CSV table of C-alpha atoms in Angstrom, one decimal:
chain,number,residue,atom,x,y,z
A,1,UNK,CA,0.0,0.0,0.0
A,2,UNK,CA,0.6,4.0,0.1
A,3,UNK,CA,3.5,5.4,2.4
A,4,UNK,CA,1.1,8.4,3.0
A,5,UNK,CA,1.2,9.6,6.1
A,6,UNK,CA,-1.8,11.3,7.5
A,7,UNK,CA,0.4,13.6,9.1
A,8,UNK,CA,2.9,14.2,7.5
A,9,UNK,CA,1.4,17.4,5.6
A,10,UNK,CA,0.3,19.0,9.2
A,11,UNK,CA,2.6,20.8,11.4
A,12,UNK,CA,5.4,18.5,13.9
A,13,UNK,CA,4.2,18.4,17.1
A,14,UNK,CA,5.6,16.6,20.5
A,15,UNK,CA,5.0,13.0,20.8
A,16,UNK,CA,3.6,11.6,24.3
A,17,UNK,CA,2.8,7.6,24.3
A,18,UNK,CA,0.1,5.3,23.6
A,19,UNK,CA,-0.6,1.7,23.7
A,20,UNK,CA,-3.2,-0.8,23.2
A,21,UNK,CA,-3.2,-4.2,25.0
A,22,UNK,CA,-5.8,-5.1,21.6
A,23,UNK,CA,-3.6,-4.6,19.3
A,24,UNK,CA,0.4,-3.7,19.1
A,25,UNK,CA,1.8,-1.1,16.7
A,26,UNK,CA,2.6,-2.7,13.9
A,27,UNK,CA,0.6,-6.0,14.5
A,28,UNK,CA,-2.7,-6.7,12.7
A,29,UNK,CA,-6.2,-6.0,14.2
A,30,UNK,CA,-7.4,-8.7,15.9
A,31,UNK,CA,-10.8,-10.5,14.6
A,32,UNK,CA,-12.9,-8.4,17.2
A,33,UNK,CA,-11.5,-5.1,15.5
A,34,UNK,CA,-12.7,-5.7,11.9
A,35,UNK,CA,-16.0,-5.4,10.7
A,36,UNK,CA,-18.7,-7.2,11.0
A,37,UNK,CA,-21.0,-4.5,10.1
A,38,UNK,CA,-19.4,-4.7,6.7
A,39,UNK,CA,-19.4,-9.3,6.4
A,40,UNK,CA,-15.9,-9.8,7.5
A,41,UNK,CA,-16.4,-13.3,9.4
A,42,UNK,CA,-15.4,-12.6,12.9
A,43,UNK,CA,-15.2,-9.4,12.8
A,44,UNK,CA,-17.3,-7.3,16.0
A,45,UNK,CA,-17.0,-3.6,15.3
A,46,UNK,CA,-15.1,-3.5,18.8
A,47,UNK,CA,-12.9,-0.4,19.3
A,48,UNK,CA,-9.6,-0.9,20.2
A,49,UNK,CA,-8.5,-0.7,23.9
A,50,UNK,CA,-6.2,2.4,24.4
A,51,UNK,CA,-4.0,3.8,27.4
A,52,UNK,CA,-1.9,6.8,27.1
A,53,UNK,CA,0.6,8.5,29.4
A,54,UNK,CA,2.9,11.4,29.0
A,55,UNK,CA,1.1,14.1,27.6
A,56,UNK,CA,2.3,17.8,27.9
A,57,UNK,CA,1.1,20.4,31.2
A,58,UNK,CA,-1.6,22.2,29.9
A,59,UNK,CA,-3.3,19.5,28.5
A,60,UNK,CA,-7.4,20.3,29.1
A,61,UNK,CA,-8.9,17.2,26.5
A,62,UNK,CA,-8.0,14.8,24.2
A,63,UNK,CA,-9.7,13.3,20.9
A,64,UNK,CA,-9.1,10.0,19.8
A,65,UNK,CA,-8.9,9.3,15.6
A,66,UNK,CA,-8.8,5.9,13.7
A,67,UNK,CA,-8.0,6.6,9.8
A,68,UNK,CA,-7.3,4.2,7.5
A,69,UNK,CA,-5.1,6.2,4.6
A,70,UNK,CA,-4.8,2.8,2.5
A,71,UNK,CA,-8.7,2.8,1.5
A,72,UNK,CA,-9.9,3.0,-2.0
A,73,UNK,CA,-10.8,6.2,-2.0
A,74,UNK,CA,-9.3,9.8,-2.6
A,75,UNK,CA,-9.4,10.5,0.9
A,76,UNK,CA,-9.0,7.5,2.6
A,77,UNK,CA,-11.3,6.3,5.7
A,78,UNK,CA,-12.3,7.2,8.8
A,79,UNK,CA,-13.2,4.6,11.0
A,80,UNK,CA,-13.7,6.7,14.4
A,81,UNK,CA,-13.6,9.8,15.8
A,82,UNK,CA,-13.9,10.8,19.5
A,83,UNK,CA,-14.0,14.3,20.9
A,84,UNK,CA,-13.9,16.1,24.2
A,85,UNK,CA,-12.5,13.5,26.5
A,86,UNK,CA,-11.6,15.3,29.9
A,87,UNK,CA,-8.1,15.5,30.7
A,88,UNK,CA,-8.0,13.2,33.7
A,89,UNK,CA,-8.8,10.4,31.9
A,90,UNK,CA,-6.2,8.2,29.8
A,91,UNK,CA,-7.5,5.3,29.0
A,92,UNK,CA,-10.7,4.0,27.0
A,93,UNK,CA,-11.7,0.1,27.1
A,94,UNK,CA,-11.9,-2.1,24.6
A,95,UNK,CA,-15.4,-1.9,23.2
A,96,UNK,CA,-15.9,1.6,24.1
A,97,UNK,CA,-16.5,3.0,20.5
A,98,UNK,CA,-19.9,0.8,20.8
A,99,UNK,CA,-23.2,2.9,19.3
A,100,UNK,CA,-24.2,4.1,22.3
A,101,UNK,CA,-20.3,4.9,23.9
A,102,UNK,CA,-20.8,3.3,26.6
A,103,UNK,CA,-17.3,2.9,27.8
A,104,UNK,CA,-16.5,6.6,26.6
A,105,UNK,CA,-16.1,9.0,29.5
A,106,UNK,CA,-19.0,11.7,30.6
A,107,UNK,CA,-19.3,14.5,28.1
A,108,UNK,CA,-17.3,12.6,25.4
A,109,UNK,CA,-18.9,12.0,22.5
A,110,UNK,CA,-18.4,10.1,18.6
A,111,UNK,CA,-18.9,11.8,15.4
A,112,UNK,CA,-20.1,9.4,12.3
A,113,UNK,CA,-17.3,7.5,11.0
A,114,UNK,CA,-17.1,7.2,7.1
A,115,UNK,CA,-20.5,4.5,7.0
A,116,UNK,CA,-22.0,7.0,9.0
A,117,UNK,CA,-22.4,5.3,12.0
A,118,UNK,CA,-21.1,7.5,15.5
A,119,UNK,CA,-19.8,4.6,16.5
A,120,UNK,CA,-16.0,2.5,15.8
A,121,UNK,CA,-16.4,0.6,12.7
A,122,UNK,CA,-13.7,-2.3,12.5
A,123,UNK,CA,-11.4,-3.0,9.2
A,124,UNK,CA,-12.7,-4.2,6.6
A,125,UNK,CA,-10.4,-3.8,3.5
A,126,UNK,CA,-11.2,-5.3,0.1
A,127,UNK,CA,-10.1,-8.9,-0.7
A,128,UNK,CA,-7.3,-8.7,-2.3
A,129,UNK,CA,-6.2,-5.0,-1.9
A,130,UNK,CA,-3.5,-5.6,-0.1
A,131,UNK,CA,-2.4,-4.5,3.7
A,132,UNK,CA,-4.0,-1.4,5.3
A,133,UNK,CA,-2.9,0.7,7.6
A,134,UNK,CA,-5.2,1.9,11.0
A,135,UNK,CA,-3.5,5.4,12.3
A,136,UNK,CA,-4.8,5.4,15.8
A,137,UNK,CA,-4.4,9.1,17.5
A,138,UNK,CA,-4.8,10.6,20.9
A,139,UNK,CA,-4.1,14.1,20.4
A,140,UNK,CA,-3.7,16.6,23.5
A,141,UNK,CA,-5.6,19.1,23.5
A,142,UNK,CA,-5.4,22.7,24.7
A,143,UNK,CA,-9.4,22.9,25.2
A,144,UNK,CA,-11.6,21.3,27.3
A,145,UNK,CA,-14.6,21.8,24.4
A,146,UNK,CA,-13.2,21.0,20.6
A,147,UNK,CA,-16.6,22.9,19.7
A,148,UNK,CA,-17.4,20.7,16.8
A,149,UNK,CA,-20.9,19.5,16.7
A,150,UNK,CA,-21.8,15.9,17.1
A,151,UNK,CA,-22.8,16.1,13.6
A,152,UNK,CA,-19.8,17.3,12.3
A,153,UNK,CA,-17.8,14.9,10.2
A,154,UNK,CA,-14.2,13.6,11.1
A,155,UNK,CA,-12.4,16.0,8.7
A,156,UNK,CA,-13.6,19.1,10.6
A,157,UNK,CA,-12.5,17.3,14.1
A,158,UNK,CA,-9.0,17.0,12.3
A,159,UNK,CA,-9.0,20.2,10.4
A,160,UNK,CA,-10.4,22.1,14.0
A,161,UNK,CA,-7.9,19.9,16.2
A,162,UNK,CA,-4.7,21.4,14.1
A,163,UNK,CA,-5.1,25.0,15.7
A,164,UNK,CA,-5.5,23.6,19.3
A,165,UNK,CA,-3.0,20.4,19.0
A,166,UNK,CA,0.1,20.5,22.3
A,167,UNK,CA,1.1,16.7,21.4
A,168,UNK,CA,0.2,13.5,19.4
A,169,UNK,CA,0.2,9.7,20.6
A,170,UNK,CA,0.3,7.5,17.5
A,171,UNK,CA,0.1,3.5,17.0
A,172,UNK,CA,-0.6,1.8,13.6
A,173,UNK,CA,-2.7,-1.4,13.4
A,174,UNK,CA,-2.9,-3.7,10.4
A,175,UNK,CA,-5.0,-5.5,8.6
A,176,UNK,CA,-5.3,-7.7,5.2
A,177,UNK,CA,-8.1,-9.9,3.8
A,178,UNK,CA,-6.8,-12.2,0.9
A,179,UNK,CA,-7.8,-12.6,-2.3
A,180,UNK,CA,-11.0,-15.3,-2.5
A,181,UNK,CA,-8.9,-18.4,-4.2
């Protein structure tokens, strides 16, 4: 697939840590992170579990992004968005992403992915396309309130989270389905 980089066009910014015991960076999604929404056999729509530590003083929320650059499209796919998470919290369960959040912290809340759910949708790339890349973000935030609407899509969240960004936690997931033999 594409080296693109989803950030690699936007501005450097410090780097705090993040990690997933679902999935490690580099590895491949495990069945429970694809799609099942979309007929992969196994797959659960379960958002990843994520912890994150180290992120810079003056920190006041974070979002959390899941983009897939390697999708057949011109601009690639987002498979979940999450804005306003308070600053004291740094971790989300596996599963939270579900339709109704219900593992995402009070006054958190998901913006409709690119099937237009507001919910995690799991991997699901075409037979045969090859290996995708899943760029999961926390970025640090210095705002308590992002001041998108729940309605607004992913693109604003990133395009609104650029002027407010203090750091960046990044891990890359994987996944491939073969070509039917």
């Amino acid at each position: 697939m594409s080296q693109n980089n989803p950030f690699a066009r936007l501005p450097e910014v410090p780097s705090f840590t993040v990690t997933s015991t679902t999935v490690e960076d580099g590895g491949p999604f495990p069945a429970a992170q694809m799609s099942g929404a979309f007929g992969v056999p196994g797959g659960q729509d379960a958002s990843p579990q994520l912890s994150w530590s180290g992120a810079p003083e003056g920190t006041k929320s974070y979002a959390v992004t899941v983009y897939d650059p390697d999708a057949p499209t011109q601009s690639g796919f987002w498979h979940w968005s999450v804005a306003n998470i308070p600053a004291d919290v740094t971790s989300l369960p596996e599963g939270a992403g579900d339709e109704p959040g219900s593992g995402l912290p009070a006054g958190a809340y998901q913006l409709a992915n690119d099937a237009g759910a507001a919910r995690f949708i799991g991997a699901a790339p075409p037979a045969g396309h090859g290996q995708h890349r899943y760029f999961i973000a926390v970025h640090a935030l210095d705002t308590e309130d992002i001041g998108v609407p729940a309605e607004g899509t992913p693109a604003f969240l990133g395009f609104t989270i650029s002027s407010h960004i203090l750091a960046r936690a990044v891990l890359v997931a994987t996944a491939e389905i073969p070509a039917d033999s």
